[in-house]
Coordinates of C-alpha atoms in Angstrom, one line a residue:
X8 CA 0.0 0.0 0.0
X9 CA 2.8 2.4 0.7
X10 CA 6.1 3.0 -1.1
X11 CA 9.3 4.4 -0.6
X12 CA 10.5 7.7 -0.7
X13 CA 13.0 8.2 -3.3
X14 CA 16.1 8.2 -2.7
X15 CA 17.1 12.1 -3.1
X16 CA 16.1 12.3 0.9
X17 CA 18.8 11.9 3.7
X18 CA 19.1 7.9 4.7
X19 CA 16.2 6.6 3.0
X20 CA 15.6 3.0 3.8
X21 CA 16.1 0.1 1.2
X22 CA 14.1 -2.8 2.4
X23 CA 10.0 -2.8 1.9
X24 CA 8.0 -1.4 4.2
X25 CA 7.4 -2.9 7.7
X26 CA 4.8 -0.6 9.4
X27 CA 0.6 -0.3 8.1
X28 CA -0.3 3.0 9.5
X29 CA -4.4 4.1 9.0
X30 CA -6.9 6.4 9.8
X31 CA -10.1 6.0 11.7
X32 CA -12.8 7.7 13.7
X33 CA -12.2 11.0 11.7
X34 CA -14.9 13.6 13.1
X35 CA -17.4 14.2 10.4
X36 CA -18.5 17.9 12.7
X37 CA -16.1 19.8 14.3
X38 CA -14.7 19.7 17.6
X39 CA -14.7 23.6 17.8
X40 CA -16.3 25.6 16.3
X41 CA -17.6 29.3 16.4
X42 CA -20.5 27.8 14.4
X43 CA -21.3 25.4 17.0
X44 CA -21.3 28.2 19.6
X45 CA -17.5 26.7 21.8
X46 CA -15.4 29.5 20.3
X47 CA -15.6 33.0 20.8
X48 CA -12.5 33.1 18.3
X49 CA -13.9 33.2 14.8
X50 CA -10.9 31.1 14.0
X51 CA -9.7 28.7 16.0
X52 CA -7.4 25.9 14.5
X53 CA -3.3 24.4 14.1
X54 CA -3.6 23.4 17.8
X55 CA -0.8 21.3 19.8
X56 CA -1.1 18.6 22.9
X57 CA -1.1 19.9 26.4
X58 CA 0.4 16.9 28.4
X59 CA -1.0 16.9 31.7
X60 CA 1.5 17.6 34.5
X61 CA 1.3 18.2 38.2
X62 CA 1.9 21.9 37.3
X63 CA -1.0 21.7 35.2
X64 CA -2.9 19.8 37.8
X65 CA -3.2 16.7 35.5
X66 CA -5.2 19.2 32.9
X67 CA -5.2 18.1 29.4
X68 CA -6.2 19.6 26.5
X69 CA -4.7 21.9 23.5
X70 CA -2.9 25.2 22.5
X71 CA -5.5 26.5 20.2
X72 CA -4.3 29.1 17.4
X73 CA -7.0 31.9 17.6
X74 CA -8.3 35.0 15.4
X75 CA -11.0 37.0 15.0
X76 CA -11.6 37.7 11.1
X77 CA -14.9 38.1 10.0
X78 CA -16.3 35.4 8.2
X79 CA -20.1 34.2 7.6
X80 CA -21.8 30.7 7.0
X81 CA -21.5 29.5 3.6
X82 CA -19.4 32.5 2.5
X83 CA -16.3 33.5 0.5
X84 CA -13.1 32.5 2.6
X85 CA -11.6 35.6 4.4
X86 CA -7.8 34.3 4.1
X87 CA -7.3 36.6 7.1
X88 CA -3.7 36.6 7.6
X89 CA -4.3 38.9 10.4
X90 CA -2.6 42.0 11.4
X91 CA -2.2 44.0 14.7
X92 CA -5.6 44.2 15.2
X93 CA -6.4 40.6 14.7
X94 CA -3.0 39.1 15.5
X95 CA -3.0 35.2 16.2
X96 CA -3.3 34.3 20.4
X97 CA -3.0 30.7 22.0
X98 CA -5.9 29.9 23.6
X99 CA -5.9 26.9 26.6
X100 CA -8.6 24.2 25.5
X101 CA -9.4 21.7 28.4
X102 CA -10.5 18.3 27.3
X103 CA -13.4 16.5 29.2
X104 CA -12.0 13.1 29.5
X105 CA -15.7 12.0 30.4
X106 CA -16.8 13.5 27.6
X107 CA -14.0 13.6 25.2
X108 CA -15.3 17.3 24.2
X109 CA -13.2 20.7 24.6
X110 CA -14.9 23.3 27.1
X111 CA -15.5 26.6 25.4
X112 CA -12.4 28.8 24.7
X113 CA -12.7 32.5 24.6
X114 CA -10.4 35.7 25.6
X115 CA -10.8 34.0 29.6
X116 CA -8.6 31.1 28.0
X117 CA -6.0 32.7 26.6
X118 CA -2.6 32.0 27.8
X119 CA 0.1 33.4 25.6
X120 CA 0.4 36.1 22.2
X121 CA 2.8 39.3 21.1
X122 CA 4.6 40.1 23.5
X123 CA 7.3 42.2 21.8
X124 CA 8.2 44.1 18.2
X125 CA 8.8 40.2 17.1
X126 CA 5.0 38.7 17.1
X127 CA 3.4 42.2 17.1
X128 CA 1.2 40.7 14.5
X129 CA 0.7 37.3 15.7
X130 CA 1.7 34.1 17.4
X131 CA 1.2 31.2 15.3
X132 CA 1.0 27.5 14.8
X133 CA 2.5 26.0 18.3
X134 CA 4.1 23.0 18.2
X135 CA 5.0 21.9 22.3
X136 CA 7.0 19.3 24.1
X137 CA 6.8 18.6 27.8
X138 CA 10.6 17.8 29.0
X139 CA 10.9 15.7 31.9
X140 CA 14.3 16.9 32.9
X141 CA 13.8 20.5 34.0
X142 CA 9.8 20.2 34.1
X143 CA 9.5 22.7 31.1
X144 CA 7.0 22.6 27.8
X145 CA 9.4 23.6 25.2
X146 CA 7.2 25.4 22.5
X147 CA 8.4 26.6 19.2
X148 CA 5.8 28.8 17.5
X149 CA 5.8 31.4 14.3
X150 CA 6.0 34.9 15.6
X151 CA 4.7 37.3 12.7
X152 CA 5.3 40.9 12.5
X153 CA 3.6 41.9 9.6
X154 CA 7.6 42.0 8.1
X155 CA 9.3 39.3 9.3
X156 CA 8.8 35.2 9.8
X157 CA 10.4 33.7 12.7
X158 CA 10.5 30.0 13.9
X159 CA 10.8 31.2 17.6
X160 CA 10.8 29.2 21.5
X161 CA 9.2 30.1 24.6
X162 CA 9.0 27.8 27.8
X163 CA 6.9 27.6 30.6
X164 CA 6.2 25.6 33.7
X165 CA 2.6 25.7 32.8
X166 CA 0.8 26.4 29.6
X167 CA -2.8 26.5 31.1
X168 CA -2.3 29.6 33.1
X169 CA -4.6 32.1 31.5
X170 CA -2.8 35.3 32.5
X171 CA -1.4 35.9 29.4
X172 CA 2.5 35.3 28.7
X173 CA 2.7 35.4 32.4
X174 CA 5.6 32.6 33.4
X175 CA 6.8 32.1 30.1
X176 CA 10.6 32.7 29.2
X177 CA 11.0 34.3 25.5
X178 CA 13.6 33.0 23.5
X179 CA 13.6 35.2 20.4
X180 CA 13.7 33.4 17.1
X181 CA 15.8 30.3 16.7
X182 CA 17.7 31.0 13.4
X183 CA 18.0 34.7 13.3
X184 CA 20.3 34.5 10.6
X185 CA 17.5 32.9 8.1
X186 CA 15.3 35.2 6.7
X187 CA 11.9 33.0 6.9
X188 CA 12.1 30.0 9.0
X189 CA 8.9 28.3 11.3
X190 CA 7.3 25.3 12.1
X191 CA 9.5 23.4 14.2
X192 CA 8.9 20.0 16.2
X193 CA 11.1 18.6 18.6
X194 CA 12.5 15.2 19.5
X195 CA 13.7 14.9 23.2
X196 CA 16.4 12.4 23.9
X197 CA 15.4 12.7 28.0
X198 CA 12.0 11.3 26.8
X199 CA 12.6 8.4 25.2
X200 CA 13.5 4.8 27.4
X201 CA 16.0 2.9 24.8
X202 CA 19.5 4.1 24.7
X203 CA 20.2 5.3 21.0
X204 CA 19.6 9.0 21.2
X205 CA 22.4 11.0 23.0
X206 CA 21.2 14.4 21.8
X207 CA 17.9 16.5 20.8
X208 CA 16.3 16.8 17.5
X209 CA 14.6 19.5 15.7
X210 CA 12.4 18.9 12.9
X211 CA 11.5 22.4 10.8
X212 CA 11.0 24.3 7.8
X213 CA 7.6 24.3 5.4
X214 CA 9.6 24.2 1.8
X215 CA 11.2 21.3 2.8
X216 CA 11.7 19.7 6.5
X217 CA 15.3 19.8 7.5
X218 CA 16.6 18.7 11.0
X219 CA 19.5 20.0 13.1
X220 CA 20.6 18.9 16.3
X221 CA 21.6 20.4 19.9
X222 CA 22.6 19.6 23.4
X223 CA 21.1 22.3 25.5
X224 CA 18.0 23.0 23.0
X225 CA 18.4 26.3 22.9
X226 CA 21.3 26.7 20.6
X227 CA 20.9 24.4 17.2
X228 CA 22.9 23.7 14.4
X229 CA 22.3 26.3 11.9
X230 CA 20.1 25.0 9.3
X231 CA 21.0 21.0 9.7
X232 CA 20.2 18.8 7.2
X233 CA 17.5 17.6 4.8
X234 CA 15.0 15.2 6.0
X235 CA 12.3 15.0 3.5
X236 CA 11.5 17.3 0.4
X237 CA 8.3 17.9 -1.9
X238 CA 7.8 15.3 -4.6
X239 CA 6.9 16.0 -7.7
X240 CA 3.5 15.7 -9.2
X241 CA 2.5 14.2 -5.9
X242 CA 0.1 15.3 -3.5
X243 CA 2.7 16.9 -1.4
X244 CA 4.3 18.7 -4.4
X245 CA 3.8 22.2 -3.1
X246 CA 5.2 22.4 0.3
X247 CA 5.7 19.9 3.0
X248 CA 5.7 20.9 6.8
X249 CA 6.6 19.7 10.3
X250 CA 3.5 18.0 12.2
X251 CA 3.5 17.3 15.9
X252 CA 6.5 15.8 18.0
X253 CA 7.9 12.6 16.6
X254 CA 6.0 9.8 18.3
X255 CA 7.5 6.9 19.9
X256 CA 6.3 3.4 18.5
X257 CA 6.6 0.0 20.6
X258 CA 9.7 -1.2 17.8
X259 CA 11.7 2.0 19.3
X260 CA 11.2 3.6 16.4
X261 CA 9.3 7.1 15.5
X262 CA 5.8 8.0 13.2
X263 CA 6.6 11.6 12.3
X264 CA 3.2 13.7 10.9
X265 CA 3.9 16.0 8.2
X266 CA 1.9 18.3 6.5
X267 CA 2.1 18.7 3.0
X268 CA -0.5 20.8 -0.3
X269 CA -0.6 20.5 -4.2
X270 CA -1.7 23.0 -5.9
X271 CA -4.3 21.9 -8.4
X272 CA -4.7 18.4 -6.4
X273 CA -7.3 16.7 -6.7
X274 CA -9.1 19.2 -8.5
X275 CA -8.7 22.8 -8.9
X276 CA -7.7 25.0 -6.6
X277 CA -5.1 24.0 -3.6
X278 CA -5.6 21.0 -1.1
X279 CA -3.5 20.5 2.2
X280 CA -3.2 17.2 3.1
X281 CA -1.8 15.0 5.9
X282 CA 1.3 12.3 5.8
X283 CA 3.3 10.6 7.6
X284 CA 7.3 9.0 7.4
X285 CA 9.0 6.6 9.9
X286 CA 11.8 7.8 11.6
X287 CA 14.8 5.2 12.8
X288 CA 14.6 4.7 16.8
X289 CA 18.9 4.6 16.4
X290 CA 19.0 7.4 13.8
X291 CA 16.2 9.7 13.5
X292 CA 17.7 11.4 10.6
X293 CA 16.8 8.4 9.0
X294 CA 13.8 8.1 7.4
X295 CA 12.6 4.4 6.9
X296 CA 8.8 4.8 5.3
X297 CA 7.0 7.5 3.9
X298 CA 3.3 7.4 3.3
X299 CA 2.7 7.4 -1.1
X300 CA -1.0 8.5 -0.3
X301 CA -2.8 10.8 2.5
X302 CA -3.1 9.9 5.6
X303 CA -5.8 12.6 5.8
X304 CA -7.5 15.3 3.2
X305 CA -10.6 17.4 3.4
X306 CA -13.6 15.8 3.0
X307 CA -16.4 17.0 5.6
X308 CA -18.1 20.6 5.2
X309 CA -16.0 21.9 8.2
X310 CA -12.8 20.7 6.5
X311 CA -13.7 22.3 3.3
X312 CA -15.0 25.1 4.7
X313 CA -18.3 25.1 3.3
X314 CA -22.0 25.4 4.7
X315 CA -23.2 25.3 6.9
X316 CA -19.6 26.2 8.6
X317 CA -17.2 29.2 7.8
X318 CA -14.2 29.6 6.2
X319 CA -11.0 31.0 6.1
X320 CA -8.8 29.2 3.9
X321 CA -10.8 26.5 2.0
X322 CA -9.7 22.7 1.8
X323 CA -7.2 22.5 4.8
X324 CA -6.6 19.9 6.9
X325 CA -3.4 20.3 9.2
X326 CA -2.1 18.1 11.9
X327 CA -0.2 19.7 15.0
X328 CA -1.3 17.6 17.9
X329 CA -1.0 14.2 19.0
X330 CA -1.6 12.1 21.9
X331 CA -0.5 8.5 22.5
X332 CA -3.3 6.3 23.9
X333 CA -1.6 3.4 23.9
X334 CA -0.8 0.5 21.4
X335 CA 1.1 2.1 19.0
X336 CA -2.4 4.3 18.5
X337 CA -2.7 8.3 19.0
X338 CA -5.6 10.6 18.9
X339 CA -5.1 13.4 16.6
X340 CA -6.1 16.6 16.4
X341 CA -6.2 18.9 13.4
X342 CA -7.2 22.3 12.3
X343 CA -10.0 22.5 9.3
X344 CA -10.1 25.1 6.7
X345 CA -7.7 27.3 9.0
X346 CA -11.0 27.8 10.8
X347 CA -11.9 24.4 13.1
X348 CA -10.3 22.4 14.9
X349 CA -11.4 18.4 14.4
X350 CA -10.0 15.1 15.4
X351 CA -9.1 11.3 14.3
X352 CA -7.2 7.8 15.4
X353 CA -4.3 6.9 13.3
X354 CA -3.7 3.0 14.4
X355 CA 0.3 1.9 13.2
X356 CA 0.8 -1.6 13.4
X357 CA 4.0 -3.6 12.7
X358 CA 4.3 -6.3 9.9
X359 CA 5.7 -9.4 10.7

């Protein structure tokens, strides 16, 4: 069912696939939604996993990207790339394990945005990691200022406290010497129980995903290398794009989400779709699968942005969180037409 990526990636395996990985349970409604009256935020999408800690106390839930663009049911899609007025905020959304539903998110939830002249205009797309070691949630997030792009850090003892940006440490961007750079997921070597990795990984870039390396995590290796690139005439010809943290399988290896679009794919117009590649448990710059068809693509109204939901960039479906539940299975959650935020359970299980 899958094939190979080629081999003009770094360390691309040889022998045939080992792992099945599949989809199931997708949402067919959102799982917020201004529409369905649990966001204030007329946008609210790209979210990332809170892991519950004690500083938390054991709350679960998600870093939601947030905006308020106007947009109406059934109409054109805004495209709001928002400016100082309706810069991007993270908003805290608890999960009801009982209920497996988000509570309601508005400006009470809100637990980090600008801050500075570097994300005057927004603070996008989280991708966070809870380290162990020094009880921190590493986050690396876009910070927009209407000029420049930054792949940027922050880190916090608790990302549920809803006094904004208040016990968060700003690192500034990570690569100031790269014009553009964002969407960064990193790979702990303190979280992992086998005893192959002896430093920390970071997985970034949306042209193509590179990874570079680093001992203390807050200095990398500038640039680092190639890990996957767009393929041609593909569905991920267009861009491709770091999902959440890599996660670890029961084989000690890593399923690493990407993101990925096409212009023109299926149809007209441009599609943003969800993959997947298998990262080596010894060598995570190795990649040992990659998926030859979508793990995910818009298909329900709220994923295309159509009636009776809103819409503010039309046929997007992009993965940022993940949680492990055991199994080698993971609940995901994704945001929908840049505008919802819905969920699915991608099952990976192990040839023999």
């Amino acid at each position: 069912m899958f094939l190979l990526m080629f081999t003009s990636a770094v360390g691309v395996a040889a022998a045939a696939d080992r792992y099945d990985v599949s989809v199931r349970d997708v949402t067919e409604v959102p799982m917020l939604s201004s529409v369905d009256g649990n966001s204030d935020f007329r946008q609210a999408f790209n979210p990332t996993w809170v892991q519950p800690t004690f500083a938390t106390g054991y709350r679960e839930g998600i870093l939601v990207r947030s905006q308020n663009c106007s947009s109406d049911v059934g109409g054109e899609c805004v495209q709001c790339g928002g400016d100082q007025s309706k810069a991007s905020l993270l908003a805290f959304a608890e999960l009801d394990a009982d209920t497996n539903t988000f509570k309601p998110i508005g400006s009470e939830t809100v637990v980090f945005g600008p801050h500075d002249g570097t994300d005057s205009w927004g603070t996008e797309d989280p991708r966070m990691q809870y380290n162990k070691e020094d009880e921190l949630y590493y986050m690396f997030y876009t910070a927009y200022n209407g000029t420049n792009i930054d792949l940027s850090l922050a880190t916090t003892k608790d990302p549920t406290n809803t006094n904004t940006n208040e016990g968060w440490t700003h690192y500034g961007p990570v690569f100031p010497e790269e014009e553009t750079s964002k969407s960064a997921s990193l790979l702990l070597k303190t979280n992992v129980y086998h005893e192959y990795l002896d430093t920390n990984y970071l997985f970034w870039g949306d042209n193509q995903i590179r990874v570079t390396t680093s001992d203390d995590l807050l200095h990398w290796a500038s640039m680092g290398e190639t890990l996957i690139e767009v393929r041609p005439d593909s569905w991920d010809s267009k861009l491709v794009e770091s999902g959440p943290p890599p996660l670890l399988l029961s084989t000690g290896d890593y399923l690493f989400f990407y993101n990925s679009a096409m212009l023109g794919w299926p149809e007209e117009g441009t599609s943003y779709n969800v993959g997947y590649v298998i990262l080596s448990g010894k060598d995570p710059k190795k990649v040992l699968q990659r998926s030859s068809t979508p793990l995910l693509s818009p298909e329900f109204a709220y994923q295309q942005g159509s009636s009776p939901y809103t819409c503010n960039m039309p046929n997007v479906v992009f993965l940022e969180a993940a949680k492990p539940i055991g199994n080698d299975q993971f609940t995901v959650y994704f945001g929908a037409a840049d505008n919802t935020i819905g969920s699915a359970t991608v099952v990976v299980k192990t040839r023999v």
